PDB file of C-alpha atoms in Angstrom:
ATOM      1  CA  MET D   1       0.000   0.000   0.000  1.00  0.00           C
ATOM      2  CA  LYS D   2       1.190   3.512  -0.877  1.00  0.00           C
ATOM      3  CA  LEU D   3       0.150   5.842   1.924  1.00  0.00           C
ATOM      4  CA  VAL D   4       0.703   9.548   2.448  1.00  0.00           C
ATOM      5  CA  VAL D   5      -0.289  11.587   5.501  1.00  0.00           C
ATOM      6  CA  LEU D   6      -1.217  15.251   5.279  1.00  0.00           C
ATOM      7  CA  GLY D   7      -1.944  17.896   7.834  1.00  0.00           C
ATOM      8  CA  ARG D   8      -5.269  19.625   7.241  1.00  0.00           C
ATOM      9  CA  ASP D   9      -5.153  23.325   8.086  1.00  0.00           C
ATOM     10  CA  GLY D  10      -2.582  25.140   5.994  1.00  0.00           C
ATOM     11  CA  ILE D  11      -2.068  22.092   3.781  1.00  0.00           C
ATOM     12  CA  VAL D  12      -5.437  21.284   2.222  1.00  0.00           C
ATOM     13  CA  ASN D  13      -7.392  24.327   3.399  1.00  0.00           C
ATOM     14  CA  ARG D  14      -6.493  27.861   4.421  1.00  0.00           C
ATOM     15  CA  PHE D  15      -5.170  28.183   7.953  1.00  0.00           C
ATOM     16  CA  ARG D  16      -7.270  30.280  10.325  1.00  0.00           C
ATOM     17  CA  GLU D  17      -6.039  31.590  13.658  1.00  0.00           C
ATOM     18  CA  GLU D  18      -9.504  30.758  14.929  1.00  0.00           C
ATOM     19  CA  HIS D  19     -10.724  27.190  14.586  1.00  0.00           C
ATOM     20  CA  VAL D  20     -12.489  26.159  11.402  1.00  0.00           C
ATOM     21  CA  ALA D  21     -15.844  25.685  13.085  1.00  0.00           C
ATOM     22  CA  SER D  22     -18.265  25.511  10.157  1.00  0.00           C
ATOM     23  CA  PRO D  23     -18.295  24.368   6.526  1.00  0.00           C
ATOM     24  CA  ALA D  24     -18.402  28.002   5.416  1.00  0.00           C
ATOM     25  CA  GLU D  25     -15.031  28.585   7.081  1.00  0.00           C
ATOM     26  CA  TRP D  26     -13.352  25.659   5.317  1.00  0.00           C
ATOM     27  CA  GLU D  27     -11.678  27.074   2.200  1.00  0.00           C
ATOM     28  CA  PRO D  28      -9.419  24.854   0.079  1.00  0.00           C
ATOM     29  CA  LEU D  29      -6.019  26.184  -0.911  1.00  0.00           C
ATOM     30  CA  PRO D  30      -5.516  26.733  -4.646  1.00  0.00           C
ATOM     31  CA  GLY D  31      -4.738  23.441  -6.356  1.00  0.00           C
ATOM     32  CA  ALA D  32      -4.992  21.386  -3.153  1.00  0.00           C
ATOM     33  CA  LEU D  33      -8.036  19.335  -4.123  1.00  0.00           C
ATOM     34  CA  GLU D  34      -6.495  18.586  -7.498  1.00  0.00           C
ATOM     35  CA  ALA D  35      -3.263  17.571  -5.766  1.00  0.00           C
ATOM     36  CA  VAL D  36      -5.114  15.018  -3.627  1.00  0.00           C
ATOM     37  CA  ALA D  37      -6.743  13.688  -6.798  1.00  0.00           C
ATOM     38  CA  ARG D  38      -3.300  13.466  -8.413  1.00  0.00           C
ATOM     39  CA  LEU D  39      -2.046  11.338  -5.538  1.00  0.00           C
ATOM     40  CA  ASN D  40      -5.151   9.140  -5.627  1.00  0.00           C
ATOM     41  CA  GLN D  41      -4.845   8.595  -9.361  1.00  0.00           C
ATOM     42  CA  ALA D  42      -1.216   7.576  -8.921  1.00  0.00           C
ATOM     43  CA  GLY D  43      -2.251   4.944  -6.371  1.00  0.00           C
ATOM     44  CA  TRP D  44      -1.734   6.717  -3.056  1.00  0.00           C
ATOM     45  CA  HIS D  45      -4.104   6.407  -0.141  1.00  0.00           C
ATOM     46  CA  VAL D  46      -4.338   9.814   1.536  1.00  0.00           C
ATOM     47  CA  VAL D  47      -4.932  10.215   5.278  1.00  0.00           C
ATOM     48  CA  LEU D  48      -5.231  13.423   7.276  1.00  0.00           C
ATOM     49  CA  ALA D  49      -3.683  13.853  10.731  1.00  0.00           C
ATOM     50  CA  THR D  50      -4.789  17.023  12.459  1.00  0.00           C
ATOM     51  CA  ASN D  51      -4.532  18.674  15.872  1.00  0.00           C
ATOM     52  CA  GLN D  52      -7.956  20.024  16.844  1.00  0.00           C
ATOM     53  CA  PRO D  53      -7.504  21.450  20.354  1.00  0.00           C
ATOM     54  CA  GLY D  54     -10.762  23.362  20.029  1.00  0.00           C
ATOM     55  CA  LEU D  55     -12.467  20.092  20.925  1.00  0.00           C
ATOM     56  CA  GLY D  56     -10.560  20.010  24.187  1.00  0.00           C
ATOM     57  CA  THR D  57     -11.275  23.630  25.051  1.00  0.00           C
ATOM     58  CA  GLY D  58     -14.950  23.450  24.122  1.00  0.00           C
ATOM     59  CA  LEU D  59     -14.639  25.969  21.295  1.00  0.00           C
ATOM     60  CA  LEU D  60     -15.533  23.231  18.813  1.00  0.00           C
ATOM     61  CA  ASP D  61     -17.782  20.189  19.090  1.00  0.00           C
ATOM     62  CA  MET D  62     -17.744  16.930  17.150  1.00  0.00           C
ATOM     63  CA  ALA D  63     -20.960  17.734  15.305  1.00  0.00           C
ATOM     64  CA  SER D  64     -19.401  20.903  13.893  1.00  0.00           C
ATOM     65  CA  LEU D  65     -16.142  19.130  13.045  1.00  0.00           C
ATOM     66  CA  ASN D  66     -18.028  16.330  11.307  1.00  0.00           C
ATOM     67  CA  ALA D  67     -19.961  18.913   9.280  1.00  0.00           C
ATOM     68  CA  VAL D  68     -16.689  20.543   8.203  1.00  0.00           C
ATOM     69  CA  HIS D  69     -15.269  17.201   7.129  1.00  0.00           C
ATOM     70  CA  HIS D  70     -18.456  16.228   5.312  1.00  0.00           C
ATOM     71  CA  HIS D  71     -18.184  19.468   3.345  1.00  0.00           C
ATOM     72  CA  MET D  72     -14.490  18.821   2.681  1.00  0.00           C
ATOM     73  CA  ASN D  73     -15.206  15.312   1.419  1.00  0.00           C
ATOM     74  CA  GLU D  74     -17.919  16.607  -0.896  1.00  0.00           C
ATOM     75  CA  MET D  75     -15.524  19.152  -2.389  1.00  0.00           C
ATOM     76  CA  LEU D  76     -12.830  16.512  -2.799  1.00  0.00           C
ATOM     77  CA  ALA D  77     -15.273  14.202  -4.567  1.00  0.00           C
ATOM     78  CA  ARG D  78     -16.135  16.944  -7.069  1.00  0.00           C
ATOM     79  CA  HIS D  79     -12.477  16.890  -8.085  1.00  0.00           C
ATOM     80  CA  GLY D  80     -12.252  13.102  -8.268  1.00  0.00           C
ATOM     81  CA  ALA D  81     -10.347  13.004  -4.975  1.00  0.00           C
ATOM     82  CA  ARG D  82     -10.783  11.348  -1.607  1.00  0.00           C
ATOM     83  CA  VAL D  83      -9.158  10.919   1.773  1.00  0.00           C
ATOM     84  CA  ASP D  84      -9.334   7.453   3.299  1.00  0.00           C
ATOM     85  CA  ALA D  85      -9.414   8.553   6.925  1.00  0.00           C
ATOM     86  CA  ILE D  86      -9.031  11.547   9.233  1.00  0.00           C
ATOM     87  CA  PHE D  87      -7.137  11.072  12.496  1.00  0.00           C
ATOM     88  CA  ILE D  88      -7.755  13.775  15.091  1.00  0.00           C
ATOM     89  CA  CYS D  89      -6.023  14.795  18.311  1.00  0.00           C
ATOM     90  CA  PRO D  90      -8.662  16.608  20.426  1.00  0.00           C
ATOM     91  CA  HIS D  91      -6.309  17.549  23.243  1.00  0.00           C
ATOM     92  CA  THR D  92      -4.749  20.826  24.292  1.00  0.00           C
ATOM     93  CA  ALA D  93      -0.993  21.181  24.748  1.00  0.00           C
ATOM     94  CA  ALA D  94      -1.466  21.260  28.529  1.00  0.00           C
ATOM     95  CA  GLU D  95      -2.933  17.745  28.545  1.00  0.00           C
ATOM     96  CA  GLY D  96       0.374  16.128  27.614  1.00  0.00           C
ATOM     97  CA  CYS D  97      -1.121  13.460  25.359  1.00  0.00           C
ATOM     98  CA  ASP D  98       0.896  11.252  23.015  1.00  0.00           C
ATOM     99  CA  CYS D  99      -1.135  12.121  19.913  1.00  0.00           C
ATOM    100  CA  ARG D 100      -0.795  15.894  19.649  1.00  0.00           C
ATOM    101  CA  LYS D 101       1.892  16.733  17.126  1.00  0.00           C
ATOM    102  CA  PRO D 102       4.907  16.941  17.585  1.00  0.00           C
ATOM    103  CA  ALA D 103       4.241  13.674  19.432  1.00  0.00           C
ATOM    104  CA  PRO D 104       4.028  10.747  16.990  1.00  0.00           C
ATOM    105  CA  GLY D 105       0.886   9.108  18.383  1.00  0.00           C
ATOM    106  CA  LEU D 106      -1.448   9.936  15.488  1.00  0.00           C
ATOM    107  CA  LEU D 107       1.046   8.649  12.945  1.00  0.00           C
ATOM    108  CA  LEU D 108       1.660   5.468  14.922  1.00  0.00           C
ATOM    109  CA  LYS D 109      -2.086   4.857  15.007  1.00  0.00           C
ATOM    110  CA  ILE D 110      -2.287   5.398  11.263  1.00  0.00           C
ATOM    111  CA  GLY D 111       0.505   2.895  10.650  1.00  0.00           C
ATOM    112  CA  GLU D 112      -1.253   0.346  12.865  1.00  0.00           C
ATOM    113  CA  ARG D 113      -4.665   0.910  11.283  1.00  0.00           C
ATOM    114  CA  PHE D 114      -3.405   0.545   7.722  1.00  0.00           C
ATOM    115  CA  GLY D 115      -0.756  -2.075   8.422  1.00  0.00           C
ATOM    116  CA  VAL D 116       2.045  -0.138   6.750  1.00  0.00           C
ATOM    117  CA  SER D 117       5.694   0.340   7.591  1.00  0.00           C
ATOM    118  CA  LEU D 118       6.009   4.003   8.512  1.00  0.00           C
ATOM    119  CA  ASP D 119       9.445   4.333   6.960  1.00  0.00           C
ATOM    120  CA  GLN D 120       7.628   4.092   3.620  1.00  0.00           C
ATOM    121  CA  VAL D 121       5.166   6.896   4.487  1.00  0.00           C
ATOM    122  CA  ALA D 122       5.651  10.559   3.536  1.00  0.00           C
ATOM    123  CA  VAL D 123       4.136  13.155   5.866  1.00  0.00           C
ATOM    124  CA  ALA D 124       3.453  16.732   4.742  1.00  0.00           C
ATOM    125  CA  GLY D 125       2.857  19.644   7.087  1.00  0.00           C
ATOM    126  CA  ASP D 126       3.410  23.367   7.434  1.00  0.00           C
ATOM    127  CA  THR D 127       5.102  23.557  10.857  1.00  0.00           C
ATOM    128  CA  VAL D 128       8.206  22.172  12.504  1.00  0.00           C
ATOM    129  CA  ARG D 129       5.841  20.211  14.784  1.00  0.00           C
ATOM    130  CA  ASP D 130       4.643  18.243  11.754  1.00  0.00           C
ATOM    131  CA  LEU D 131       8.220  17.463  10.771  1.00  0.00           C
ATOM    132  CA  GLN D 132       9.119  16.416  14.307  1.00  0.00           C
ATOM    133  CA  ALA D 133       6.110  14.114  14.560  1.00  0.00           C
ATOM    134  CA  ALA D 134       6.996  12.529  11.215  1.00  0.00           C
ATOM    135  CA  ARG D 135      10.609  11.944  12.214  1.00  0.00           C
ATOM    136  CA  ALA D 136       9.633  10.574  15.649  1.00  0.00           C
ATOM    137  CA  ALA D 137       7.322   8.070  13.969  1.00  0.00           C
ATOM    138  CA  GLY D 138       9.971   7.036  11.424  1.00  0.00           C
ATOM    139  CA  CYS D 139       8.211   8.688   8.463  1.00  0.00           C
ATOM    140  CA  GLU D 140       9.699  10.919   5.751  1.00  0.00           C
ATOM    141  CA  PRO D 141       9.040  14.593   6.692  1.00  0.00           C
ATOM    142  CA  HIS D 142       8.021  17.179   4.111  1.00  0.00           C
ATOM    143  CA  LEU D 143       7.521  20.898   4.752  1.00  0.00           C
ATOM    144  CA  LEU D 144       5.079  22.828   2.575  1.00  0.00           C
ATOM    145  CA  ARG D 145       5.479  26.579   2.232  1.00  0.00           C
ATOM    146  CA  THR D 146       1.774  27.176   2.718  1.00  0.00           C
ATOM    147  CA  GLY D 147      -0.339  27.937   5.783  1.00  0.00           C
ATOM    148  CA  ARG D 148       1.862  28.878   8.717  1.00  0.00           C
ATOM    149  CA  SER D 149       4.992  28.570   6.548  1.00  0.00           C
ATOM    150  CA  GLY D 150       3.566  30.509   3.628  1.00  0.00           C
ATOM    151  CA  TYR D 151       5.557  33.634   4.489  1.00  0.00           C
ATOM    152  CA  LEU D 152       8.965  31.916   4.597  1.00  0.00           C
ATOM    153  CA  SER D 153      11.757  32.849   2.236  1.00  0.00           C
ATOM    154  CA  ASP D 154      13.870  30.108   0.649  1.00  0.00           C
ATOM    155  CA  GLU D 155      16.521  30.588   3.310  1.00  0.00           C
ATOM    156  CA  GLU D 156      14.028  30.565   6.172  1.00  0.00           C
ATOM    157  CA  ALA D 157      12.304  27.456   4.847  1.00  0.00           C
ATOM    158  CA  ARG D 158      15.641  25.706   4.502  1.00  0.00           C
ATOM    159  CA  ALA D 159      16.614  26.671   8.063  1.00  0.00           C
ATOM    160  CA  LEU D 160      13.329  25.405   9.454  1.00  0.00           C
ATOM    161  CA  ALA D 161      13.630  22.122   7.568  1.00  0.00           C
ATOM    162  CA  GLU D 162      17.182  21.642   8.790  1.00  0.00           C
ATOM    163  CA  GLN D 163      15.850  21.457  12.351  1.00  0.00           C
ATOM    164  CA  VAL D 164      14.548  18.002  11.415  1.00  0.00           C
ATOM    165  CA  PRO D 165      17.152  16.046   9.403  1.00  0.00           C
ATOM    166  CA  GLY D 166      15.926  14.595   6.137  1.00  0.00           C
ATOM    167  CA  SER D 167      13.081  17.072   5.694  1.00  0.00           C
ATOM    168  CA  ILE D 168      12.207  18.087   2.135  1.00  0.00           C
ATOM    169  CA  VAL D 169      10.653  21.453   1.257  1.00  0.00           C
ATOM    170  CA  HIS D 170       7.986  22.090  -1.391  1.00  0.00           C
ATOM    171  CA  ASP D 171       6.088  25.189  -2.426  1.00  0.00           C
ATOM    172  CA  ASP D 172       2.637  23.663  -1.918  1.00  0.00           C
ATOM    173  CA  LEU D 173       0.613  20.458  -1.982  1.00  0.00           C
ATOM    174  CA  SER D 174       0.668  20.308  -5.771  1.00  0.00           C
ATOM    175  CA  ALA D 175       4.474  20.420  -5.809  1.00  0.00           C
ATOM    176  CA  PHE D 176       4.608  17.768  -3.092  1.00  0.00           C
ATOM    177  CA  ALA D 177       2.253  15.470  -5.013  1.00  0.00           C
ATOM    178  CA  GLU D 178       4.262  15.826  -8.226  1.00  0.00           C
ATOM    179  CA  TYR D 179       7.475  15.159  -6.345  1.00  0.00           C
ATOM    180  CA  LEU D 180       6.155  11.852  -4.989  1.00  0.00           C
ATOM    181  CA  VAL D 181       4.646  10.773  -8.299  1.00  0.00           C
ATOM    182  CA  GLN D 182       7.706  11.643 -10.356  1.00  0.00           C
ATOM    183  CA  ARG D 183      10.104  10.130  -7.825  1.00  0.00           C
ATOM    184  CA  ARG D 184       8.240   6.845  -7.877  1.00  0.00           C
ATOM    185  CA  GLN D 185       8.058   6.802 -11.658  1.00  0.00           C
ATOM    186  CA  ALA D 186      11.771   7.552 -11.901  1.00  0.00           C
ATOM    187  CA  ALA D 187      12.523   4.701  -9.509  1.00  0.00           C
ATOM    188  CA  ARG D 188      10.456   2.367 -11.677  1.00  0.00           C
ATOM    189  CA  GLY D 189      11.901   3.647 -14.924  1.00  0.00           C
ATOM    190  CA  GLU D 190       8.593   5.129 -16.008  1.00  0.00           C
ATOM    191  CA  ARG D 191       7.745   8.482 -17.538  1.00  0.00           C
ATOM    192  CA  ASP D 192       4.539  10.485 -17.072  1.00  0.00           C
ATOM    193  CA  PRO D 193       3.805  12.217 -20.383  1.00  0.00           C
ATOM    194  CA  GLY D 194       1.408  14.583 -18.620  1.00  0.00           C
ATOM    195  CA  GLY D 195       3.731  15.812 -15.889  1.00  0.00           C
ATOM    196  CA  PRO D 196       7.181  17.316 -15.425  1.00  0.00           C
ATOM    197  CA  SER D 197      10.289  15.230 -15.416  1.00  0.00           C
ATOM    198  CA  TYR D 198      11.854  14.249 -12.099  1.00  0.00           C
ATOM    199  CA  GLY D 199      14.650  16.712 -12.753  1.00  0.00           C
ATOM    200  CA  ASP D 200      12.113  19.494 -13.204  1.00  0.00           C
ATOM    201  CA  ILE D 201      10.901  19.163  -9.623  1.00  0.00           C
ATOM    202  CA  LEU D 202      14.257  19.025  -7.884  1.00  0.00           C
ATOM    203  CA  PRO D 203      14.040  22.640  -6.633  1.00  0.00           C
ATOM    204  CA  SER D 204      12.311  21.024  -3.665  1.00  0.00           C
ATOM    205  CA  PHE D 205      15.251  20.765  -1.313  1.00  0.00           C
ATOM    206  CA  ARG D 206      16.407  18.922   1.763  1.00  0.00           C
TER     207      ARG D 206
END
């Protein structure tokens, strides 16, 4: 099984300082839905792993969160895309749980649920916490320059990624998806006539 794990806010949809508490507040980032479809079409199962501390503080309830995700899934479906599961940490930082990123608990649960070796799983996020969780779980960390990292310069993004060895930086979810697809095709000696060559996407850097 080919599995990829994405953060939600700042990766698939626009990050809000306040919690995304209703479907109307869930706004996909440009090209993000198409990027998920690209991964699906290339054989990847896509899972979301998201911290939702608003559940723990009472600022968000499960009914509202489920409505947001129902809306998200409808929008994904319109683009021929899907996510296979959404793993949520409902805790605040003060609770000291093992599932709130940068702890690896959510990723470990995903590996157990899907029966995959986590060293074969790429994880994409927009904060150093995402990278740290990925590395702690044994996954491959990827930083996207969207959401909370959308303001970073090349140098700043590189410096942030260097805090977690092996991290790879991409401009957005579309660039990340193409990187994975092209890398796999290059490893298998294939060529995608509809996409860039593997060399074309190498500006993503470690």
